[in-house]
Coordinates of C-alpha atoms in Angstrom, one line a residue:
X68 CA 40.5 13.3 -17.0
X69 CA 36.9 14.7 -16.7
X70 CA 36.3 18.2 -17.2
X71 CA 35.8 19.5 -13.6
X72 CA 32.8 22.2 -13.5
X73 CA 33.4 23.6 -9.8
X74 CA 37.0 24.3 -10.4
X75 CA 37.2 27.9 -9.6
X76 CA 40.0 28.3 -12.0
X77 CA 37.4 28.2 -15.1
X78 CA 35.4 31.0 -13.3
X79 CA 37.4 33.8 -12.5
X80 CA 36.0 36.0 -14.7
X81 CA 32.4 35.0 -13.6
X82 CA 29.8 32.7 -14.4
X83 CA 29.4 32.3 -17.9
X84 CA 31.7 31.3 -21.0
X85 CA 32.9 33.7 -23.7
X86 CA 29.9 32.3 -26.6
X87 CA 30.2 32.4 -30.3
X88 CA 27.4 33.7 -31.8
X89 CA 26.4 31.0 -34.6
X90 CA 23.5 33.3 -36.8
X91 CA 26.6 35.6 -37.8
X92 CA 28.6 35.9 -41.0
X93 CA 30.8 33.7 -39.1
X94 CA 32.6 32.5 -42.7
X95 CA 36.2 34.1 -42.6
X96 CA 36.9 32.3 -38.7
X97 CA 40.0 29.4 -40.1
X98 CA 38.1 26.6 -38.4
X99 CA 35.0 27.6 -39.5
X100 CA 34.0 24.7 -42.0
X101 CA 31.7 26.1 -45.2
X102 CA 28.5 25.3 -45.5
X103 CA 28.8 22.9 -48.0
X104 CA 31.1 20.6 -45.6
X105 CA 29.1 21.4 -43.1
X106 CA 25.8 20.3 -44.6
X107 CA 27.4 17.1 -46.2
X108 CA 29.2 16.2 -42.7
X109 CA 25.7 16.3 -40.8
X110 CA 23.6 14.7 -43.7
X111 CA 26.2 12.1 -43.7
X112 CA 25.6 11.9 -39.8
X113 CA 22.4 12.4 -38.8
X114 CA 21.4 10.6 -35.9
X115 CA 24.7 11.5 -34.1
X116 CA 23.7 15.4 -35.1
X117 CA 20.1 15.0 -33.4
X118 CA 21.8 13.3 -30.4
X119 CA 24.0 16.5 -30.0
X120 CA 21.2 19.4 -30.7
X121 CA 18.8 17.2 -28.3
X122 CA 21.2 17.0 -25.2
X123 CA 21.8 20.6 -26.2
X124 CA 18.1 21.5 -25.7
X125 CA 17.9 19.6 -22.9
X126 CA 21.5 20.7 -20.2
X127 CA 20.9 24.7 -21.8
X128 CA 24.9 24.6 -21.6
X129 CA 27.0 21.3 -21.9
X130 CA 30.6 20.7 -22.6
X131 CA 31.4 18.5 -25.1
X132 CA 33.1 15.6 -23.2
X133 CA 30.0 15.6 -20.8
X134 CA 28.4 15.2 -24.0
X135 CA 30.4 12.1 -25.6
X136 CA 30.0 10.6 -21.6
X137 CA 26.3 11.0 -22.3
X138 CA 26.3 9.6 -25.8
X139 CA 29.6 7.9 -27.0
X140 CA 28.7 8.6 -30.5
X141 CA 29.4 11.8 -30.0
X142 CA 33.1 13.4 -30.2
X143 CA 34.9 14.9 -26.8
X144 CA 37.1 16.5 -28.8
X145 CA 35.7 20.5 -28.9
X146 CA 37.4 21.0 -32.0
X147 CA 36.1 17.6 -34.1
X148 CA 33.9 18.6 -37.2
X149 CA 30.6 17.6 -36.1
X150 CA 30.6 20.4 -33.5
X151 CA 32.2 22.9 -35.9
X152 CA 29.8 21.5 -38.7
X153 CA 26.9 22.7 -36.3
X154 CA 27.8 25.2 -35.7
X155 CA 28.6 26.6 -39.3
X156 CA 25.0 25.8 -40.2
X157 CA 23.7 28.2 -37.3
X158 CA 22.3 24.9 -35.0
X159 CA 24.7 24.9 -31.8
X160 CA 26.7 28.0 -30.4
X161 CA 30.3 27.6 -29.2
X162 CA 31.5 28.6 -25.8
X163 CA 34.8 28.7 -24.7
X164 CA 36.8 29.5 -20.8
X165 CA 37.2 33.4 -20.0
X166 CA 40.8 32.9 -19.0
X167 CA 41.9 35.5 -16.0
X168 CA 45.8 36.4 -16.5
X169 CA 46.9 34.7 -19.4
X170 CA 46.0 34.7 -23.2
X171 CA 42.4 34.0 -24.4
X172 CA 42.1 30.9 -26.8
X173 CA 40.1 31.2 -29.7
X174 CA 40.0 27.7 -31.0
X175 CA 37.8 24.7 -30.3
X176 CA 39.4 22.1 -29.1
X177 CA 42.4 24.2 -27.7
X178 CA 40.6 26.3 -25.0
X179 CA 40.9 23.8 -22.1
X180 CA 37.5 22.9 -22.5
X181 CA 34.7 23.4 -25.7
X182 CA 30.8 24.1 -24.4
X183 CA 27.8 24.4 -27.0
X184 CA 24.3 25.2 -26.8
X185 CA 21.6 25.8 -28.9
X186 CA 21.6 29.1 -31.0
X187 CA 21.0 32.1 -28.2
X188 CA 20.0 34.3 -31.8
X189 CA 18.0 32.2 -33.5
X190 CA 14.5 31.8 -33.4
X191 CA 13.6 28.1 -34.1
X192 CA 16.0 26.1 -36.1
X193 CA 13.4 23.9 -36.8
X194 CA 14.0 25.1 -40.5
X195 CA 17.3 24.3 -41.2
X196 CA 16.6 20.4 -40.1
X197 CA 14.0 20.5 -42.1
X198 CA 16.7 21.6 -45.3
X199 CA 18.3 19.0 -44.0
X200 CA 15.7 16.4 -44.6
X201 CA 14.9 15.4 -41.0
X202 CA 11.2 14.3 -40.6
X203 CA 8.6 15.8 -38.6
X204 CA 8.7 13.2 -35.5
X205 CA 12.8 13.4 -35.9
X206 CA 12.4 17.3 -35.1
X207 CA 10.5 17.1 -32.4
X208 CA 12.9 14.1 -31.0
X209 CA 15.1 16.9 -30.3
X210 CA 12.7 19.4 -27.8
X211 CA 10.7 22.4 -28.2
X212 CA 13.5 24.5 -30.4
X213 CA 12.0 28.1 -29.5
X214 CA 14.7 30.9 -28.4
X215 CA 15.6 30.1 -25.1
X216 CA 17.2 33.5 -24.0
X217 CA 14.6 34.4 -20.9
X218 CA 15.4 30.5 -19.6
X219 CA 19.1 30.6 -19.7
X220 CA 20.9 29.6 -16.3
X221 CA 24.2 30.9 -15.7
X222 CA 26.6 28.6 -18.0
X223 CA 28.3 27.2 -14.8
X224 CA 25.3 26.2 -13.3
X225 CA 23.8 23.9 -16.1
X226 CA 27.6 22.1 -16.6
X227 CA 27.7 21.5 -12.9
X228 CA 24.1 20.2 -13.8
X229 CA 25.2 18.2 -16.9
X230 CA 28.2 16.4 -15.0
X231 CA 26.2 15.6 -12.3
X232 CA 24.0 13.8 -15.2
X233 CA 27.1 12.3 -16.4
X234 CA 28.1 10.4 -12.9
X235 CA 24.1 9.3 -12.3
X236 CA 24.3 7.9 -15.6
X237 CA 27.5 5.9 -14.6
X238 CA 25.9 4.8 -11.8
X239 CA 23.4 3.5 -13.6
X240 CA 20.1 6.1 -13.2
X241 CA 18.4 6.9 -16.0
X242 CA 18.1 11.1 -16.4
X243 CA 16.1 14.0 -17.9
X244 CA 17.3 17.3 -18.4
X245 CA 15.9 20.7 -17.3
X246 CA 13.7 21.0 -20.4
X247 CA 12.6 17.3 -20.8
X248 CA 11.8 18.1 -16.7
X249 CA 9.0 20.5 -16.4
X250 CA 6.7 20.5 -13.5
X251 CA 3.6 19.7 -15.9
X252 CA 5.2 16.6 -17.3
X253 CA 6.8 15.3 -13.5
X254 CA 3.4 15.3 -12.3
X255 CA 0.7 15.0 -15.4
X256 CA -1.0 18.2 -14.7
X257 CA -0.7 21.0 -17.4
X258 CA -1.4 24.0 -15.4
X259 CA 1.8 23.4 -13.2
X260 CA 4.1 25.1 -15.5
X261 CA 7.1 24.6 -17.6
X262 CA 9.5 25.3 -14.9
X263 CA 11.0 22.7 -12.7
X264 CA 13.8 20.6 -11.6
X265 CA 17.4 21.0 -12.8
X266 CA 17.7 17.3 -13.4
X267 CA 15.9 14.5 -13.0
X268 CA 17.1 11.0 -11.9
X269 CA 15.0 8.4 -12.6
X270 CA 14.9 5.0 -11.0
X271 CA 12.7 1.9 -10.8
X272 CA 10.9 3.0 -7.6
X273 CA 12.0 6.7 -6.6
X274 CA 12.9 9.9 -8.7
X275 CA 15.5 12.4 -7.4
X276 CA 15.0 15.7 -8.9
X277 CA 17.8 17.7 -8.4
X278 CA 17.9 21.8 -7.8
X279 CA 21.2 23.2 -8.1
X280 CA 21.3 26.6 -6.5
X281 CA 23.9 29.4 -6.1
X282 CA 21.0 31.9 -4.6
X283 CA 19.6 32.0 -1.5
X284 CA 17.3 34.2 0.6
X285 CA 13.9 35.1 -1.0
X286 CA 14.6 32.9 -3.8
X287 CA 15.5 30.1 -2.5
X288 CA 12.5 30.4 0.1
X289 CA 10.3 30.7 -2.6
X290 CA 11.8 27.5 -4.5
X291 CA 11.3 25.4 -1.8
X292 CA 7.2 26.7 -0.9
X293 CA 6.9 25.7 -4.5
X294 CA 8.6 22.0 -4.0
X295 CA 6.6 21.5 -0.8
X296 CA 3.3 21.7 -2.9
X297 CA 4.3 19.1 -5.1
X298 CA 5.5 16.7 -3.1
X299 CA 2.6 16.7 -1.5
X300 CA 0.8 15.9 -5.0
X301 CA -0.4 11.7 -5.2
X302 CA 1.6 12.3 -8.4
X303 CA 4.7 13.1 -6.6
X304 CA 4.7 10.2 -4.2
X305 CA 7.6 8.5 -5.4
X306 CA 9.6 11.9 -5.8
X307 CA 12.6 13.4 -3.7
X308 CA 14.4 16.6 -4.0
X309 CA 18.3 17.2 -3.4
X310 CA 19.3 20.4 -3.2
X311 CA 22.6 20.5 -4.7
X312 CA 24.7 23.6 -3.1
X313 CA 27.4 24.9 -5.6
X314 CA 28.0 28.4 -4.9
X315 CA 30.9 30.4 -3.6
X316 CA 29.6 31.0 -0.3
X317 CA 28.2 28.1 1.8
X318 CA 24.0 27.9 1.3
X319 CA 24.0 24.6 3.3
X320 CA 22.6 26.3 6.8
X321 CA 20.4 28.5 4.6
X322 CA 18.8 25.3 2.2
X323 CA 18.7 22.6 5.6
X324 CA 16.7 25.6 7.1
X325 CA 14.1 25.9 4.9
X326 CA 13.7 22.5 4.5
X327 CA 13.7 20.9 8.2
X328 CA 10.6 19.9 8.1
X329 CA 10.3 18.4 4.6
X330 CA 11.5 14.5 4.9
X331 CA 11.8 13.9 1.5
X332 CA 13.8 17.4 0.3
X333 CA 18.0 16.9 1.2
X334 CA 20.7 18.5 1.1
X335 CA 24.1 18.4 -0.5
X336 CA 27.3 20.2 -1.8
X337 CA 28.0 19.6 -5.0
X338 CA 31.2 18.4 -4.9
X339 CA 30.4 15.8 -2.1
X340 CA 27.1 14.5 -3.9
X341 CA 28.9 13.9 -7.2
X342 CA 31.5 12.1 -5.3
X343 CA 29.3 9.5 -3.6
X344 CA 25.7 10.9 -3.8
X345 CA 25.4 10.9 0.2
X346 CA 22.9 13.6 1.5
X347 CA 24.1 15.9 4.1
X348 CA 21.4 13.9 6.3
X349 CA 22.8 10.6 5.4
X350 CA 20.0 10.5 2.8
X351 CA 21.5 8.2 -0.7
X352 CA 19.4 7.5 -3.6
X353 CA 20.0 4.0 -5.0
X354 CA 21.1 3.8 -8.6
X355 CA 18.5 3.0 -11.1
X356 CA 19.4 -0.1 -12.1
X357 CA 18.8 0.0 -15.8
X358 CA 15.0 1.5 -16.2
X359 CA 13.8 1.7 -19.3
X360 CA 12.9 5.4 -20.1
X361 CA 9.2 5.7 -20.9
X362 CA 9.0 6.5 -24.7
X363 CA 8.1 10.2 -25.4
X364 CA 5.2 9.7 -27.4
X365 CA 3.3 7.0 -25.3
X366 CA 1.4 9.9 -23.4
X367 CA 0.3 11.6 -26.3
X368 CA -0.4 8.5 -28.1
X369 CA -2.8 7.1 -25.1
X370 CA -4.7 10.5 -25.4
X371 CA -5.5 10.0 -29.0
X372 CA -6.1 6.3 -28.3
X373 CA -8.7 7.6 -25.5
X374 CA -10.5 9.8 -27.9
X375 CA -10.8 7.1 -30.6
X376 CA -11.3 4.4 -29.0
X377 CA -8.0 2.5 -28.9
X378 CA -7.1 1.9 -25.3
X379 CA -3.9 0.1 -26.1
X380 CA -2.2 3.2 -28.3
X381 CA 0.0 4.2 -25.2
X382 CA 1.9 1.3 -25.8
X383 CA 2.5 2.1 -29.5
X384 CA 6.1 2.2 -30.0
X385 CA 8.4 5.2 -32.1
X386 CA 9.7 3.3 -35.2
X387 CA 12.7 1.8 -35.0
X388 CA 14.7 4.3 -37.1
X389 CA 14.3 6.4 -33.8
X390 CA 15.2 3.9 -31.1
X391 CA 17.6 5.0 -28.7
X392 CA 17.2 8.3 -29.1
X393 CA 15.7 8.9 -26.0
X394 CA 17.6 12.2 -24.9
X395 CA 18.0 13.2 -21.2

């Protein structure tokens, strides 16, 4: 059965998981591997280990069945040794429930459910892959590995974000996470920003970005002035917004209000949407229907084949060694 985000009986306690801090002296915890196992288990699995920290990057907070329904390589099972390798060598922090009433589990695996994300107390653990012999364009497969403590979403928002990745992917949307998402690289202009959309779905002729919200008032008002101005962007012509309504109080009035006079912002509750992805206004996004995701480097490589007179470099390909590693 799939781990359910919005049930309440994970959040009792509040919005965010009890997280083990990987950059301590974490060497006397019994499942714990040393760093000898731990550096010969992810050498000996490397692509599967630069799936796991790029998905990391990319959700901020994912459970680890969300993350073998994202990438089958990778193991459900919280407790399996990849995860606990990872996290031995200071690359992936471990989250488990905040149980209300009963007694806490410590153990991967045996917690109900086993969440990771990248290091909260490390700086870059750029590093470390490098120790670990990953090349230059393998690293920056993965994301832009800086600390991401002021861009942290509360943990239950990004898993509500990452299963709702999880059922687009089943029904057959491509997707890009909050930090492969960023307003400068949905609509080609630099000086929009880094922020933007929760998730992105992306489909042969339309692309859903999805905002899930908790908040309303101000912020929310301010969120959707923001959306209005880029969907009203040439870039941005293909491009609808669903705001995905997960909090403990109902938002739906509040979001509809603010965007009545938007046609191509909606609105949903999360449970509904991930259910049948039907808009409150009857508003449902086809499935993709197997797009190919553009590869990462064809934008950069277009601008250097601009400057030197190569017109064709955006269609350069990564080498193969790299295929499929297209995270979102």
């Amino acid at each position: 059965m799939d781990f359910d985000p919005l049930d309440d009986g994970w959040w009792r306690a509040g919005a965010w998981l009890n997280w083990w801090d990987s950059s301590r002296d974490n060497s006397d915890i019994g499942w714990v591997p040393d760093a000898g196992r731990a550096r010969a288990y992810v050498t000996r699995h490397r692509r599967v280990a630069l799936s796991a920290l790029g998905l990391a990057w990319s959700y901020r907070t994912v459970e680890t069945g969300q993350m073998h329904a994202l990438d089958p390589r990778l193991p459900a099972d919280g407790g399996a040794m990849l995860w606990r390798s990872l996290f031995a060598l200071s690359l992936l922090d471990v989250g488990l429930p905040v149980m209300v009433g009963s007694r806490m589990s410590t153990t991967p695996g045996a917690a109900g459910f086993t969440a990771v994300r990248l290091p909260a107390y490390v700086k870059d653990i750029r590093p470390t892959l490098e120790e670990l012999g990953y090349n230059p364009v393998e690293i920056a497969s993965v994301g832009g590995m800086g600390s991401l403590r002021g861009r942290r979403q509360y943990d239950r928002h990004n898993l509500v974000t990452a299963q709702l990745a999880v059922a687009a992917r089943r029904r057959g949307w491509m997707t890009c996470g909050e930090a492969w998402g960023s307003f400068a690289m949905l609509t080609g202009d630099p000086l929009r920003g880094q922020g933007g959309p929760d998730l992105q779905m992306v489909g042969p002729s339309v692309r859903v970005c999805v905002e899930t919200t908790a908040s309303g008032h101000m912020e929310l008002a301010g969120k959707t002035e923001q959306w209005k101005r880029m969907l009203a962007l040439d870039s941005c012509a293909d491009v609808h917004v669903v705001w995905l309504e997960c909090s403990r109080v109902n938002l739906l009035n509040q979001i509809e209000g603010h965007i009545a006079d938007s046609p191509r912002m909606h609105a949903a509750r999360a449970a509904d949407f991930l259910k049948d992805f039907v808009c409150t206004d009857g508003w449902s996004p086809e499935p993709g229907g197997g797009v190919e995701p553009r590869d990462w480097m064809e934008p950069a490589m277009a601008d250097i084949g601009a400057r030197l007179g190569l017109p064709a470099a955006g269609s350069f390909r990564r080498p193969p060694a790299l295929k499929g590693l297209w995270l979102g």
